[in-house]
Every structure is written in structure tokens, then in C-alpha cells.
Amino acid sequence: MRSRSIYKSPAEMRAMLEPGRITAAALSAVRDAIRPGVTTLELDAIAEGVIRDAGAEPNFALEPGYRHTICASVNDDVVHGIPTDRPLEAGDILSIDCGALFEGWNGDAAFTVVLPDDGQESRVRSRSRLSAVTEGSLWAGIAALASAKHLGAVGEAIEAAVDARGQYGIVEGYAGHGIGRAMHEEPSVFNYAVRGRGAAIKPGLVVAIEPMVTAGSSDTVVRDDEWTVATSDGSDAAHWEHSVAVHAHGVWVLTAPDGGRAGLAPFGVVPTPLA
Ligand code: MG
Ligand code: MG
């Protein structure tokens, strides 16, 4: 059997615009609702409502054994946190990961936010910096995708961006991925430099890039719920993700409302809409 190419046609990439847009809308609605006292189960319901109202399906709920729309990872949770009825607290650092399946195509994106806490300004500042470092490394990775010839350059750019900002850990057990008809496809997109150049970056490549960065050790454990990935030393973690298409005229960030214009501007990269 011939394996499916990792490179998509222009029409296939255009079909990924809508699930990307819906994923972004769900995350935006969740972000607007985040405040102390809200539970991550309530945020889950908000995301599910946006996705279903758009005629799409929460693709996380299609993963065997998982029934929620979002993953919500609080404080020392890195990724894959299950929504709970624990109210969010001032000062929490929270990552929300979400995706939509629309007409057979997937979107996948994540952001991190720190809840304000007047009594704990230094903790809020360090957590906000951790999130900013992680987000910055995501955009550095996307900028590398826009200009490099091989996927290995993305991980190199992410690692360099994190290392330039101080003593942070890059989680190595989990990686970004190709995305399309399945949420997780080949190739893997590592968040650090690896041996070998990796797959060729050329029109048709669509990948979810998702750095996971910690304020301490990069080692992780899986909690007793058998989903939640947490730092082994209890240090804070952040996670940012976008689904990005490489096409004949440049890159387009499918899960960013502006296609990545603002995030890529510091790198001198201008995203080009899919034609
Ligand atoms: Mg994700
Ligand atoms: Mg992903």
C-alpha cells in the first residue's frame, strides 16, 4: 500500500481554513471567560458550544478514552490536563488546548494565560514571563518554518529562542505533529534540535507546532488520572500551539485570526493567505 504523502494539495489546505478558524474562535471564547472562580469544566462547555454551533465536532473527544473538548493544564500540569470542577484561583497559570473537526479536517491550537493576583505580583510576573518565553519560541519556530528548507530548523529555532531567555526546561517527551484528516499525522515536529535535518519544508506541509516549556526541570510524569502530564519537580509549565500551512506563496497560521501577522512581525515574516 502506498503511504499517504505528508504534503497536501492547495484544495486540501484550503479545507483546513475553517476548522482552524473554529478552533481559534473556541479558544478566544474560553480566554474571555477565564477568571478566578470559573472551573475548567465550565470552560470546556464554552469551547464545545462554539465548536458545535459552527457545525464542527470537538476532535479531542474523538480520541479513545477522552470525552472533553479541551485540555486544561493548571500550574505544574504541562499538557493533557482533564477539565475539573476545581475553581481557578488568582495567580494560576493555565494552558488551554483545543481542536475542531470540520468536514473531515482538523484544527489544533493552545494558549497559556496567567490569572491576575494583586497579592502575588512576583509570582504572576515569573509565570507571565514563562508563558511569553513559550509563545515567543512558538513564533520563532513558525518563522523558521517560513524560511528553512528542513523541519529540523523549527526545533533548533524553538530551542534557541527558549535558551536565549534564561534557565527554562523544554519538555522532550511530547512533540508537534502533522495535521490534516487526522489530528496527529506524520511528521513529528520536535521542540529542540535533533540529529538529522528532518522532512523537507515545501508547499503542502501542514504542521501543529507546540512548544512545552517549564520553569524548572524538563522531566515530566503522568498523573494517576493517566492523562495529565505534569513536571516531575512541581515547577510551572506553559504550552502554546498553532496549526500552520506551508503553501506556494508562504505560510499561513490556520489557527490565528490574523494568519500570524502580529506574531511573525518581529521576525520580518509576513504570512500570505492561502489562495
Ligand atoms: Mg493541541
Ligand atoms: Mg497538537
PDB file of C-alpha atoms in Angstrom, residues 12 41 46 55 57 60-63 66 86-87 98 100 105 107 116 140-142 146 161 163 224 232 238 248 263:
ATOM      1  CA  GLU A  12      -6.845  20.254   0.942  1.00  0.00           C
ATOM      2  CA  LEU A  41     -15.330  22.120  33.163  1.00  0.00           C
ATOM      3  CA  ILE A  46     -17.925  27.050  26.348  1.00  0.00           C
ATOM      4  CA  GLY A  55     -21.258  22.746  12.726  1.00  0.00           C
ATOM      5  CA  GLU A  57     -17.021  18.469  16.296  1.00  0.00           C
ATOM      6  CA  PHE A  60     -10.251  15.786  21.345  1.00  0.00           C
ATOM      7  CA  ALA A  61     -13.466  13.925  22.269  1.00  0.00           C
ATOM      8  CA  LEU A  62     -12.786  11.583  19.337  1.00  0.00           C
ATOM      9  CA  GLU A  63      -9.550  10.387  20.978  1.00  0.00           C
ATOM     10  CA  TYR A  66     -11.177  11.134  26.248  1.00  0.00           C
ATOM     11  CA  ARG A  86     -11.962  22.976  40.847  1.00  0.00           C
ATOM     12  CA  PRO A  87     -12.430  26.753  40.605  1.00  0.00           C
ATOM     13  CA  CYS A  98      -8.423  22.596  21.844  1.00  0.00           C
ATOM     14  CA  ALA A 100     -12.181  21.218  15.913  1.00  0.00           C
ATOM     15  CA  TRP A 105     -10.346  18.265   8.517  1.00  0.00           C
ATOM     16  CA  GLY A 107      -7.524  22.268  13.682  1.00  0.00           C
ATOM     17  CA  PRO A 116      -4.028  38.281  37.847  1.00  0.00           C
ATOM     18  CA  ALA A 140      10.330  31.609  16.310  1.00  0.00           C
ATOM     19  CA  GLY A 141       9.510  28.067  15.212  1.00  0.00           C
ATOM     20  CA  ILE A 142       6.823  29.285  12.810  1.00  0.00           C
ATOM     21  CA  ALA A 146       8.595  30.094   6.738  1.00  0.00           C
ATOM     22  CA  ALA A 161      14.564  31.109  21.460  1.00  0.00           C
ATOM     23  CA  ASP A 163      17.646  29.274  25.750  1.00  0.00           C
ATOM     24  CA  ASP A 224      -2.768   8.987  38.367  1.00  0.00           C
ATOM     25  CA  SER A 232       8.354  15.978  37.871  1.00  0.00           C
ATOM     26  CA  ALA A 238       3.419  26.678  29.701  1.00  0.00           C
ATOM     27  CA  ALA A 248       3.395  28.101  -2.675  1.00  0.00           C
ATOM     28  CA  GLY A 263       3.239  37.038  15.905  1.00  0.00           C
TER      29      GLY A 263
END
